[in-house]
mmCIF file of C-alpha atoms in Angstrom:
data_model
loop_
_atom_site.group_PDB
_atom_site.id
_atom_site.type_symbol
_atom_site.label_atom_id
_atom_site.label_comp_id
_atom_site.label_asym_id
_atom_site.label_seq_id
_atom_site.Cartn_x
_atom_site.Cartn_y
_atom_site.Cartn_z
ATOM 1 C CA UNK V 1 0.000 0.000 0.000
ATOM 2 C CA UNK V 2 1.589 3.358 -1.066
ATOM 3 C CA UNK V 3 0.043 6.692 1.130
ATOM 4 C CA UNK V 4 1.321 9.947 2.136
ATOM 5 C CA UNK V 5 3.837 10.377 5.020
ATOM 6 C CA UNK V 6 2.482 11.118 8.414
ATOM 7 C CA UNK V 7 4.367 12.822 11.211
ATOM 8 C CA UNK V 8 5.043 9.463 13.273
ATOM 9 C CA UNK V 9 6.828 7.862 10.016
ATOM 10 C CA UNK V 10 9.441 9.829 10.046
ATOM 11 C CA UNK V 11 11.876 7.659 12.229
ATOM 12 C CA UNK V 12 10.999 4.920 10.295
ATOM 13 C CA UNK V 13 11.743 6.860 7.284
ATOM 14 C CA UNK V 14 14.691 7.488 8.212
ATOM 15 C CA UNK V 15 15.730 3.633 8.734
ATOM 16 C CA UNK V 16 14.486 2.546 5.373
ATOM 17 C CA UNK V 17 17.096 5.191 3.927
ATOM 18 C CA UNK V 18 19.871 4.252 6.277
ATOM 19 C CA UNK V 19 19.234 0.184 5.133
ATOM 20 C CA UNK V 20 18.573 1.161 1.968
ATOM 21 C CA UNK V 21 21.935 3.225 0.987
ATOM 22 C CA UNK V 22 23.658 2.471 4.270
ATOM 23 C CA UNK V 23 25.358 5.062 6.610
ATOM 24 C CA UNK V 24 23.607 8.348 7.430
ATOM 25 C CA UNK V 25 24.455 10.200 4.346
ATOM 26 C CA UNK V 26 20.853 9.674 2.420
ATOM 27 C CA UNK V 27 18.835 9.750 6.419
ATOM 28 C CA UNK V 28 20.823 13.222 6.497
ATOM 29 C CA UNK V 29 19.613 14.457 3.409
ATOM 30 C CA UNK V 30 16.151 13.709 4.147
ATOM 31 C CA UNK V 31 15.817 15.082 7.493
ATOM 32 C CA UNK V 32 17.813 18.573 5.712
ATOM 33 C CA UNK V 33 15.324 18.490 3.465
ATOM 34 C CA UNK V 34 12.170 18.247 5.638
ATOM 35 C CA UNK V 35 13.065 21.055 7.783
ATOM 36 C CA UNK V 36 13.446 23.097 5.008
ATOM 37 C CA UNK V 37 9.261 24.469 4.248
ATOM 38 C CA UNK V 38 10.693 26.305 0.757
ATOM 39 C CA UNK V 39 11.927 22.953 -0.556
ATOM 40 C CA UNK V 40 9.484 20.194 1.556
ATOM 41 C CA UNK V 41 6.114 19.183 -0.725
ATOM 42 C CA UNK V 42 4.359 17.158 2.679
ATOM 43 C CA UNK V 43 1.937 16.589 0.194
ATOM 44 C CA UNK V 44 4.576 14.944 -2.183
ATOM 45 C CA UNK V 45 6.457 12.562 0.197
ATOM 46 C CA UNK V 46 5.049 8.707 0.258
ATOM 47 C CA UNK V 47 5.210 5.658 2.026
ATOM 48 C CA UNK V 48 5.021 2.261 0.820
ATOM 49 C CA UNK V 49 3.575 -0.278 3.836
ATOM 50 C CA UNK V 50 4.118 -3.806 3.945
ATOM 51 C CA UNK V 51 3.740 -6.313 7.092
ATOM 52 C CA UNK V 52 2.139 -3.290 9.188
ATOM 53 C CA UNK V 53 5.102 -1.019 8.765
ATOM 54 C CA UNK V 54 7.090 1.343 6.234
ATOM 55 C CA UNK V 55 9.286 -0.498 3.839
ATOM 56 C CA UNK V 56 9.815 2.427 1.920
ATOM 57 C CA UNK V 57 9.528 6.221 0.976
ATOM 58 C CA UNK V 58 10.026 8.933 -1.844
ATOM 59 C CA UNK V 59 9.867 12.881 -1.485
ATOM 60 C CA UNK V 60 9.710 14.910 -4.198
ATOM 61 C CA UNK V 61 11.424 18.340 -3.515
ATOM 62 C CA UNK V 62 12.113 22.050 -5.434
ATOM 63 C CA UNK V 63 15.309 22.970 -6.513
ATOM 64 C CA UNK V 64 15.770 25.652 -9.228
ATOM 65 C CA UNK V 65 16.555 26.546 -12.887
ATOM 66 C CA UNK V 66 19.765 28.616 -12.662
ATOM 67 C CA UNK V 67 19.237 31.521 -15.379
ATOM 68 C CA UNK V 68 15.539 31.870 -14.839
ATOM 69 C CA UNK V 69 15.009 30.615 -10.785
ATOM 70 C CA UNK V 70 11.906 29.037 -11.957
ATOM 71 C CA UNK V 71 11.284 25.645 -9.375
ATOM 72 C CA UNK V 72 11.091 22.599 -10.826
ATOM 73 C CA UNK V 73 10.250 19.488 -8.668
ATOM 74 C CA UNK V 74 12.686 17.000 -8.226
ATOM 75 C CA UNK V 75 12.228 12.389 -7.110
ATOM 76 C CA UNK V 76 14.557 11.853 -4.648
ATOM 77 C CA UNK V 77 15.431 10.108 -2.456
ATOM 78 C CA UNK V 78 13.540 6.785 -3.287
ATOM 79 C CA UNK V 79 14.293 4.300 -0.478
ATOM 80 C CA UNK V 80 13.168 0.763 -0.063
ATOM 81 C CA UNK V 81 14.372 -1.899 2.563
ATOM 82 C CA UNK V 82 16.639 -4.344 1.118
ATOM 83 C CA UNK V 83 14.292 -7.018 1.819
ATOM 84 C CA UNK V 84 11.417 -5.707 0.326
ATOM 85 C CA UNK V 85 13.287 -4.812 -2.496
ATOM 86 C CA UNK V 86 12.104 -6.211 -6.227
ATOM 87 C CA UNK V 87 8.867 -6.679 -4.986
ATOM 88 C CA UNK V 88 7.259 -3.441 -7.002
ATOM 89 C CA UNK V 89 7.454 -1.103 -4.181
ATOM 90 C CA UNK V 90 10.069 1.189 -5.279
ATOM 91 C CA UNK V 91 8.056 0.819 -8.745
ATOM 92 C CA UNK V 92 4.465 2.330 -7.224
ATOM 93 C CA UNK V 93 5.986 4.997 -5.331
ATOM 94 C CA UNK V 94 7.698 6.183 -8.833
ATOM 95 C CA UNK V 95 4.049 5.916 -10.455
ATOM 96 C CA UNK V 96 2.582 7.551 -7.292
ATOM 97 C CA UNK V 97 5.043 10.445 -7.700
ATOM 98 C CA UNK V 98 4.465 11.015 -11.462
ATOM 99 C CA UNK V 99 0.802 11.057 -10.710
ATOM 100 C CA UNK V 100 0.668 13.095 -7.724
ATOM 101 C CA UNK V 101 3.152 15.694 -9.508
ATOM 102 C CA UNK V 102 0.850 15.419 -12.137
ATOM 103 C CA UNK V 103 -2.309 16.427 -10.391
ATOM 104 C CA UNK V 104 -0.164 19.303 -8.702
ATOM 105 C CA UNK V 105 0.086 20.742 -12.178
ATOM 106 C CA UNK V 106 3.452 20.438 -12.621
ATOM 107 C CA UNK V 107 4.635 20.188 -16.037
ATOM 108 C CA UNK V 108 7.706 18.247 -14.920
ATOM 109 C CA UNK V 109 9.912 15.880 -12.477
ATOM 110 C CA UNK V 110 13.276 15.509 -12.429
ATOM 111 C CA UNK V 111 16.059 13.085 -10.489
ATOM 112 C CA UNK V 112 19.254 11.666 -11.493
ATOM 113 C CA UNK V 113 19.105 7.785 -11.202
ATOM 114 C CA UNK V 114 19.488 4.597 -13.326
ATOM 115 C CA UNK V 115 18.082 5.413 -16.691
ATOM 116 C CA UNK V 116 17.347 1.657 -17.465
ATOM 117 C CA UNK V 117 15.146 1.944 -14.154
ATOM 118 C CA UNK V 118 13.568 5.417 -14.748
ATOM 119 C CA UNK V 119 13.208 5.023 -18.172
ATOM 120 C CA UNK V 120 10.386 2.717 -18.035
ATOM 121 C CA UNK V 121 8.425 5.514 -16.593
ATOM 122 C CA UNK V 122 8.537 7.841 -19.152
ATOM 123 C CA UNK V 123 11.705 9.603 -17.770
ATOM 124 C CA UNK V 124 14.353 10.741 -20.651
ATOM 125 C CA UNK V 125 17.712 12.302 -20.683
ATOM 126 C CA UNK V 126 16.897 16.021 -19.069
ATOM 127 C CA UNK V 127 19.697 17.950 -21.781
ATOM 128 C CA UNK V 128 18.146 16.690 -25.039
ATOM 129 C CA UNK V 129 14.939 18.433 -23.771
ATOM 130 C CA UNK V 130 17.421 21.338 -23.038
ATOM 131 C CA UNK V 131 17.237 21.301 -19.065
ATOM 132 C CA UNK V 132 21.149 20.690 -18.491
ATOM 133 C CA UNK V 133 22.309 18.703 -15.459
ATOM 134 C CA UNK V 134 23.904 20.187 -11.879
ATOM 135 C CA UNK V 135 27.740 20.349 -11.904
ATOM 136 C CA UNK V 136 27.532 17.859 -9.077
ATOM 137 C CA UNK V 137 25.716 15.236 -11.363
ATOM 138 C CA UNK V 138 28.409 12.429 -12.174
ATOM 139 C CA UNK V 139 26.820 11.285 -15.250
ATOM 140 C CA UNK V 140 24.815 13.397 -17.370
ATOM 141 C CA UNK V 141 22.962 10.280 -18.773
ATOM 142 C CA UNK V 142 21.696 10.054 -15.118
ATOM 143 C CA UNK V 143 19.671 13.511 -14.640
ATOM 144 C CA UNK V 144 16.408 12.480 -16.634
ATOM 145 C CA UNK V 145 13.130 14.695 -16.876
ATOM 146 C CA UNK V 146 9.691 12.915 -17.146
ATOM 147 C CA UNK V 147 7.238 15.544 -19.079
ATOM 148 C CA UNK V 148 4.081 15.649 -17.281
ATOM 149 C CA UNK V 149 2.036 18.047 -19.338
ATOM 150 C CA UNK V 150 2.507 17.619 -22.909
ATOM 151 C CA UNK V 151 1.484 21.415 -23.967
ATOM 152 C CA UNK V 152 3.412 23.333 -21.691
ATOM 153 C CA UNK V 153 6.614 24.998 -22.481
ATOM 154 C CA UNK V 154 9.395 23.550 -20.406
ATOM 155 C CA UNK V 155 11.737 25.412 -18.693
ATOM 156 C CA UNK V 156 15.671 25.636 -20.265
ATOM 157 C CA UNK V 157 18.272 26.006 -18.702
ATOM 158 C CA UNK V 158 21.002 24.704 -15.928
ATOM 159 C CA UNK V 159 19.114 22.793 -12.739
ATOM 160 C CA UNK V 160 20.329 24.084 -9.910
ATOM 161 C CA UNK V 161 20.176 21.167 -6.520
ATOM 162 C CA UNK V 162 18.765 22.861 -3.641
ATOM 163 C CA UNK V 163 22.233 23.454 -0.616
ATOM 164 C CA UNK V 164 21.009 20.050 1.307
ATOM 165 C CA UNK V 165 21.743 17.873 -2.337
ATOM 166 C CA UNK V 166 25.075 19.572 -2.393
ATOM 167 C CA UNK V 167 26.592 18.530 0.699
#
């Protein structure tokens, strides 16, 4: 079952990440970007349930376009216990995302992840669409876009990660 994060998830939250990537690098991250109310969509951050309890999460956060400052909404992190892993969780709260995004009438989402994952999801390489990756993306075949709203004119430019992505 996939649903919006509530308050009391958060520590729970916060171990799927640290099993999921281990260390406290990706639970760091999360909790950065919670605090921060200019970045944080509460409305945009899900839960996947399993056996009575959170065996994974996805938050969906702003960062910017660097010439124009226009926000753009960005999937990540996506988190999923190891041993719930391959089971379709990480998969829904993709398809949640899109579709949540979606009916916030966004015309976008980015992330930088596996495009042999993403891409089954409708997400394409972000710079053929002209929205050029972050200087701290490692491969630029990684920061993918997923068009949302066919008619709308998407932004150009350099993304810019919000400060808790650039630590």
């Amino acid at each position: 079952m996939i649903r919006l994060a509530r308050e009391d998830d958060w520590p729970s939250i916060l171990e799927v990440h640290r099993a999921a990537f281990g260390g406290d690098d990706v639970p760091r991250l999360v909790e950065e970007l919670r605090e921060r109310a200019d970045l944080f969509v509460p409305e945009l951050s899900f839960v996947a349930e399993e056996d009575g309890g959170v065996v994974g999460h996805v938050m969906n956060t702003w960062n910017w376009i660097e010439e124009t400052k226009e926000r753009v909404l960005q999937l990540s992190p996506l988190g999923v216990l190891p041993g719930y892993q391959r089971r379709g969780h990480g998969s829904e709260l993709v398809r949640t995302s899109l579709e949540a995004v979606r009916a916030a009438g966004e015309p976008l989402l980015i992330l930088e992840g596996a495009p042999a994952y993403y891409g089954r999801f409708g997400f394409v390489r972000a710079d053929e669409l002209g929205l050029l990756p972050p200087p701290e993306c490692l491969h630029d075949s990684a920061f993918q876009v997923a068009v949302l709203d066919q008619a709308a004119t998407l932004p150009q430019g350099r993304v810019v990660y919000s400060e808790p992505f650039r630590h």
